Coordinates of C-alpha atoms in Angstrom, one line a residue:
Chain A
M27 CA -78.8 -53.1 38.1
I28 CA -76.2 -51.5 35.8
F29 CA -76.9 -54.1 33.1
K30 CA -80.6 -53.5 33.4
I31 CA -80.0 -49.8 32.8
I32 CA -77.7 -50.6 29.8
F33 CA -80.3 -52.9 28.2
I34 CA -83.1 -50.5 28.8
S35 CA -81.0 -47.8 27.1
I36 CA -80.3 -50.1 24.2
F37 CA -84.0 -50.9 23.7
F38 CA -84.9 -47.2 24.1
V39 CA -82.4 -46.1 21.4
T40 CA -83.7 -48.9 19.2
F41 CA -87.2 -47.7 19.7
I42 CA -86.3 -44.1 18.8
Y43 CA -84.3 -45.4 15.8
G44 CA -87.5 -47.2 14.7
V45 CA -89.6 -44.1 15.1
I46 CA -87.3 -41.6 13.2
R47 CA -85.6 -43.7 10.5
P48 CA -87.5 -43.7 7.2
F49 CA -87.9 -47.4 6.6
S50 CA -88.9 -48.5 3.1
S51 CA -91.0 -51.2 4.7
I52 CA -93.7 -50.3 7.3
I53 CA -93.5 -53.9 8.6
A54 CA -89.8 -53.5 9.4
K55 CA -90.6 -50.2 11.2
V56 CA -93.4 -51.7 13.3
F57 CA -91.3 -54.8 14.0
I58 CA -88.4 -52.8 15.5
M59 CA -90.7 -50.5 17.5
V60 CA -92.8 -53.4 19.0
G61 CA -89.7 -55.5 19.5
S62 CA -87.9 -52.7 21.5
L63 CA -91.0 -51.9 23.5
L64 CA -91.4 -55.6 24.4
G65 CA -87.7 -55.6 25.4
I66 CA -88.2 -52.6 27.7
L67 CA -91.3 -54.3 29.1
S68 CA -89.4 -57.5 29.8
L69 CA -86.9 -55.5 31.9
I70 CA -89.1 -53.2 33.9
G71 CA -92.3 -55.2 34.2
E72 CA -91.7 -58.9 34.1
K73 CA -95.3 -59.5 35.4
Y74 CA -96.7 -57.7 32.4
A75 CA -94.7 -59.8 30.0
Q76 CA -96.0 -62.9 31.9
M77 CA -99.6 -61.6 31.5
I78 CA -99.1 -61.0 27.7
A79 CA -97.6 -64.5 27.4
V80 CA -100.5 -66.1 29.2
S81 CA -103.1 -64.2 27.2
M82 CA -101.5 -65.5 24.0
G83 CA -101.6 -69.1 25.3
I84 CA -97.8 -69.2 26.0
G85 CA -96.9 -70.4 29.5
R86 CA -94.1 -68.1 30.5
G87 CA -92.9 -64.6 29.6
A88 CA -89.5 -65.9 28.9
D89 CA -90.9 -68.4 26.3
L90 CA -92.7 -65.5 24.6
Y91 CA -89.4 -63.7 24.1
L92 CA -87.7 -66.9 22.9
Y93 CA -90.4 -67.4 20.2
L94 CA -90.2 -63.8 19.2
S95 CA -86.4 -64.0 19.0
L96 CA -86.6 -67.1 16.8
V97 CA -89.2 -65.4 14.5
T98 CA -87.0 -62.3 14.3
I99 CA -83.9 -64.3 13.4
F100 CA -85.7 -66.3 10.7
L101 CA -87.3 -63.2 9.2
F102 CA -83.9 -61.4 9.3
I103 CA -82.2 -64.3 7.5
S104 CA -85.0 -64.5 4.9
F105 CA -84.9 -60.7 4.2
T106 CA -81.1 -60.8 4.0
V107 CA -81.1 -63.8 1.5
N108 CA -83.7 -62.0 -0.6
R109 CA -81.8 -58.8 -0.6
L110 CA -78.5 -60.6 -1.5
D111 CA -80.3 -62.4 -4.4
S112 CA -81.6 -59.0 -5.6
V113 CA -78.1 -57.4 -5.4
N114 CA -76.6 -60.5 -7.1
K115 CA -79.0 -60.1 -10.0
K116 CA -78.2 -56.4 -10.4
I117 CA -74.4 -57.1 -10.3
S118 CA -74.9 -59.9 -12.9
K119 CA -76.9 -57.7 -15.2
L120 CA -74.4 -54.9 -14.9
T121 CA -71.4 -57.2 -15.6
K122 CA -73.1 -58.7 -18.6
D123 CA -74.1 -55.3 -20.0
I124 CA -70.6 -53.9 -19.6
A125 CA -69.1 -57.0 -21.3
L126 CA -71.5 -56.7 -24.3
H127 CA -71.0 -53.0 -24.5
N128 CA -67.2 -53.4 -24.7
A129 CA -67.6 -56.3 -27.2
N130 CA -69.9 -54.2 -29.5
Q131 CA -67.5 -51.3 -29.3
E132 CA -64.7 -53.6 -30.4
K133 CA -66.8 -54.9 -33.2
T134 CA -67.6 -51.4 -34.4
K135 CA -63.9 -50.5 -34.4
K136 CA -63.1 -53.5 -36.6
Chain B
M7 CA -64.1 -74.2 -43.3
I8 CA -67.4 -73.5 -41.5
N9 CA -68.2 -69.8 -41.5
N10 CA -71.9 -69.5 -40.6
V11 CA -71.8 -71.6 -37.4
Y12 CA -70.3 -69.8 -34.4
I13 CA -68.6 -71.6 -31.6
L14 CA -69.3 -70.2 -28.1
I15 CA -66.9 -71.1 -25.3
P16 CA -67.5 -70.0 -21.7
L17 CA -64.1 -69.6 -20.1
Y18 CA -63.1 -69.6 -16.5
N19 CA -59.5 -70.3 -15.4
E20 CA -58.5 -72.6 -18.2
E21 CA -55.1 -71.1 -19.1
S22 CA -53.5 -74.4 -19.7
K23 CA -56.2 -75.9 -22.0
I24 CA -57.9 -73.0 -23.9
S25 CA -55.2 -72.5 -26.4
E26 CA -55.2 -76.2 -27.4
V27 CA -59.0 -76.3 -27.6
V28 CA -59.2 -73.1 -29.8
K29 CA -56.4 -74.3 -32.1
G30 CA -58.2 -77.6 -32.6
L31 CA -61.5 -75.8 -33.4
K32 CA -59.9 -73.2 -35.6
K33 CA -59.0 -75.8 -38.2
Y34 CA -62.7 -76.2 -39.0
F35 CA -64.5 -73.1 -37.6
S36 CA -63.7 -69.5 -38.6
N37 CA -65.8 -67.9 -35.9
I38 CA -65.2 -68.5 -32.2
V39 CA -66.6 -66.4 -29.4
I40 CA -65.0 -66.8 -26.0
V41 CA -66.6 -65.3 -23.0
N42 CA -64.0 -65.0 -20.3
D43 CA -66.0 -65.2 -17.1
G44 CA -63.8 -63.2 -14.7
S45 CA -60.9 -65.7 -14.8
T46 CA -58.3 -65.1 -12.1
D47 CA -55.5 -66.9 -13.9
S48 CA -53.9 -65.8 -17.2
S49 CA -56.7 -67.1 -19.4
I50 CA -57.5 -63.6 -20.6
D51 CA -53.9 -63.0 -21.8
V52 CA -53.9 -66.4 -23.5
I53 CA -57.0 -65.6 -25.6
K54 CA -55.7 -62.2 -26.6
D55 CA -53.1 -64.0 -28.7
L56 CA -55.7 -66.2 -30.4
D57 CA -57.8 -65.4 -33.4
V58 CA -61.1 -65.2 -31.6
I59 CA -63.8 -62.7 -30.5
A60 CA -63.1 -62.2 -26.8
I61 CA -65.8 -60.9 -24.4
N62 CA -64.8 -60.2 -20.9
H63 CA -66.9 -60.4 -17.7
L64 CA -65.2 -58.3 -15.1
L65 CA -66.5 -60.6 -12.4
N66 CA -66.9 -64.3 -12.2
L67 CA -70.7 -64.9 -12.5
G68 CA -71.0 -68.5 -13.7
Q69 CA -71.3 -70.6 -16.8
G70 CA -74.9 -69.6 -17.4
A71 CA -74.1 -65.9 -17.4
A72 CA -71.2 -66.5 -19.8
I73 CA -73.4 -68.4 -22.2
S74 CA -76.1 -65.7 -21.8
T75 CA -73.6 -63.0 -22.8
G76 CA -72.3 -65.0 -25.7
I77 CA -75.7 -65.7 -27.0
N78 CA -76.8 -62.1 -26.7
F79 CA -73.7 -61.1 -28.7
I80 CA -74.1 -63.7 -31.4
K81 CA -77.8 -62.7 -31.8
T82 CA -76.6 -59.4 -33.2
L83 CA -74.3 -60.9 -35.9
N84 CA -75.6 -61.0 -39.5
N85 CA -73.4 -63.8 -40.7
A86 CA -74.4 -66.3 -38.0
D87 CA -76.9 -69.0 -38.8
A88 CA -76.3 -71.1 -35.7
V89 CA -74.2 -71.4 -32.6
I90 CA -72.6 -74.3 -30.8
T91 CA -71.7 -74.1 -27.1
F92 CA -68.5 -75.9 -26.4
D93 CA -66.6 -76.4 -23.1
A94 CA -63.2 -74.8 -22.6
D95 CA -61.7 -77.7 -20.6
G96 CA -61.2 -80.0 -23.6
Q97 CA -63.9 -82.4 -22.6
H98 CA -65.8 -82.0 -25.8
S99 CA -64.6 -83.6 -29.0
I100 CA -64.1 -81.4 -32.1
E101 CA -65.5 -84.2 -34.3
D102 CA -68.8 -83.8 -32.3
A103 CA -68.8 -80.1 -32.9
I104 CA -68.4 -80.6 -36.6
A105 CA -71.2 -83.1 -36.6
F106 CA -73.4 -80.7 -34.7
A107 CA -72.6 -77.9 -37.1
D108 CA -73.4 -80.0 -40.1
E109 CA -76.7 -81.3 -38.5
I110 CA -78.0 -77.9 -37.2
I111 CA -77.8 -76.4 -40.7
K112 CA -79.5 -79.4 -42.3
C113 CA -82.1 -80.6 -39.8
E114 CA -85.5 -79.2 -39.2
E115 CA -85.1 -79.1 -35.4
N116 CA -84.1 -75.8 -33.8
I117 CA -81.9 -77.1 -31.0
I118 CA -79.6 -80.1 -30.8
F119 CA -78.8 -81.4 -27.3
G120 CA -75.7 -83.4 -26.9
S121 CA -76.0 -86.7 -25.1
R122 CA -73.3 -88.8 -23.4
F123 CA -75.8 -91.5 -22.9
L124 CA -76.6 -92.4 -26.5
N125 CA -73.5 -94.1 -27.7
H126 CA -70.8 -93.6 -25.1
R127 CA -72.6 -94.3 -21.9
M128 CA -69.8 -96.4 -20.5
N129 CA -67.3 -93.6 -20.8
I130 CA -68.9 -91.8 -18.0
P131 CA -67.5 -92.5 -14.5
P132 CA -70.1 -94.7 -12.6
M133 CA -71.0 -92.2 -9.8
K134 CA -71.3 -89.4 -12.3
R135 CA -73.5 -91.6 -14.5
F136 CA -75.8 -92.3 -11.6
V137 CA -76.1 -88.6 -10.6
L138 CA -76.6 -87.5 -14.2
S139 CA -79.3 -90.1 -14.7
F140 CA -81.1 -89.0 -11.6
I141 CA -81.0 -85.3 -12.6
T142 CA -82.1 -86.2 -16.1
F143 CA -85.0 -88.2 -14.7
V144 CA -86.2 -85.4 -12.4
T145 CA -85.7 -82.7 -15.1
N146 CA -87.6 -84.7 -17.7
K147 CA -90.5 -85.3 -15.3
I148 CA -90.8 -81.7 -14.3
M149 CA -90.2 -80.2 -17.7
K150 CA -92.2 -82.8 -19.6
M151 CA -89.3 -83.6 -21.9
S152 CA -87.7 -86.8 -23.1
L153 CA -84.0 -86.1 -23.1
T154 CA -81.3 -88.7 -22.2
D155 CA -78.8 -86.1 -20.9
T156 CA -80.0 -82.8 -19.6
H157 CA -76.7 -81.3 -18.5
N158 CA -74.4 -81.6 -21.5
G159 CA -72.6 -78.4 -22.4
L160 CA -72.4 -79.3 -26.1
K161 CA -75.5 -77.9 -27.8
A162 CA -76.4 -76.3 -31.1
Y163 CA -79.0 -73.6 -31.6
K164 CA -80.4 -72.2 -34.8
K165 CA -80.1 -68.4 -34.7
N166 CA -83.8 -67.8 -35.2
I167 CA -84.5 -69.3 -31.8
L168 CA -81.9 -67.4 -29.8
K169 CA -84.5 -64.7 -29.1
Y170 CA -86.2 -67.2 -26.8
I171 CA -83.0 -68.1 -24.9
K172 CA -83.1 -65.7 -22.0
I173 CA -81.0 -67.2 -19.3
E174 CA -81.5 -65.9 -15.8
I175 CA -79.6 -68.5 -13.8
D176 CA -75.9 -67.6 -13.7
G177 CA -74.6 -71.0 -12.5
F178 CA -74.1 -74.2 -14.4
A179 CA -77.7 -75.2 -13.7
F180 CA -78.8 -72.8 -16.5
E181 CA -79.1 -76.0 -18.5
S182 CA -82.4 -76.7 -16.7
E183 CA -83.6 -73.2 -17.6
I184 CA -82.9 -73.8 -21.3
I185 CA -84.8 -77.1 -21.1
K186 CA -87.7 -75.2 -19.5
I187 CA -87.6 -72.6 -22.3
V188 CA -87.6 -75.3 -24.9
S189 CA -90.5 -77.1 -23.3
K190 CA -92.5 -73.9 -22.7
N191 CA -92.1 -72.5 -26.2
K192 CA -92.4 -76.0 -27.8
I193 CA -89.1 -75.5 -29.6
S194 CA -88.3 -78.5 -31.8
Y195 CA -85.2 -80.4 -30.6
K196 CA -83.3 -83.6 -31.2
E197 CA -80.3 -85.3 -29.6
L198 CA -77.0 -86.3 -31.0
P199 CA -74.4 -88.5 -29.3
T200 CA -71.3 -86.9 -27.9
N201 CA -68.1 -88.5 -26.8
T202 CA -67.0 -86.7 -23.7
I203 CA -63.4 -87.1 -22.9
Y204 CA -62.9 -87.6 -19.2
T205 CA -59.2 -87.0 -18.4
E206 CA -57.9 -86.6 -14.9
Y207 CA -57.7 -82.9 -15.6
S208 CA -61.3 -82.6 -16.6
K209 CA -62.5 -84.8 -13.7
N210 CA -60.7 -82.5 -11.3
K211 CA -62.1 -79.4 -13.0
G212 CA -65.5 -80.7 -13.7
Q213 CA -68.7 -80.4 -11.7
K214 CA -68.5 -82.0 -8.3
L215 CA -71.1 -84.5 -7.5
R216 CA -72.4 -82.3 -4.6
N217 CA -73.3 -79.9 -7.3
G218 CA -76.1 -82.3 -8.2
L219 CA -78.0 -80.9 -5.2
I220 CA -77.5 -77.3 -6.4
V221 CA -78.8 -78.4 -9.8
L222 CA -82.0 -79.7 -8.2
E223 CA -82.3 -76.4 -6.3
D224 CA -81.9 -74.5 -9.5
I225 CA -84.4 -76.7 -11.3
Y226 CA -86.8 -75.6 -8.6
K227 CA -85.8 -71.9 -9.1
S228 CA -86.2 -72.2 -12.9
I229 CA -89.7 -73.5 -12.4
N230 CA -90.6 -70.4 -10.5
L231 CA -88.8 -68.0 -12.9
R232 CA -91.6 -67.2 -15.4

């Protein structure tokens, strides 16, 4: 029972975080809110999760969560890789610009 | 002494070789630009004592980034008519650089690609020859080019086409991006043979064969860049 309360609390906090944090992407906001609601649902109403799974053509509620987890992980990896690429490009541009700026200053001094 | 052709050397951790390479080139070329790409050894201290223009990347970005910075610098120079890219590890021969300098000024083509496969094919270690041939085949097919060696660091560019050379790939697979730029802008090119010197040192320092896969990935990226 104690673990159930802990997990419900975690999902609840995540849901509140999704509601109040100003996300740049609305998809990320909805994703966190829906994900945490489904998490709470899986803990307090297993039969509802089962019903949703059946209505979506998935046999069991547990499978629904497994698929959702996999999608979440892949999306997270994909977003992270894109973000890293973007940061790398910025760092690269900055490094090259600093190098050129310093070289041009040296050239002017000579 | 050649004054109007600049030598551009991307440098990363070559403290033991760079001095020898520069001294060899200095006998024939007055202007050498070295882009130190965030070396973690004492390369930066070594080049301070040499009569070269040194540009310093604070971080290691990759060979493509170093070439990009060097080209962007040389673009702004009034006395440069052409630029030759030359490796820092002593693999390239100075005689080839002289031949490239002579030819890029005389010829009508705007870029000269070096090729290890024209006259000195058998100097290339067999496995490397196989991988290079495969990458060249793929690159030629995708970029609609007819080169014999797509990943040779020794190249000569006329200054007037440097404005097209905007390199976005930081790693060594920028070579594919240059080929794409040449193909897309229909820049005239030719190939000259190069005699790459494969010493034990350069083999250990050089591109690992697994990098062939990264090159293929970067070819894919370069297709999607513009």
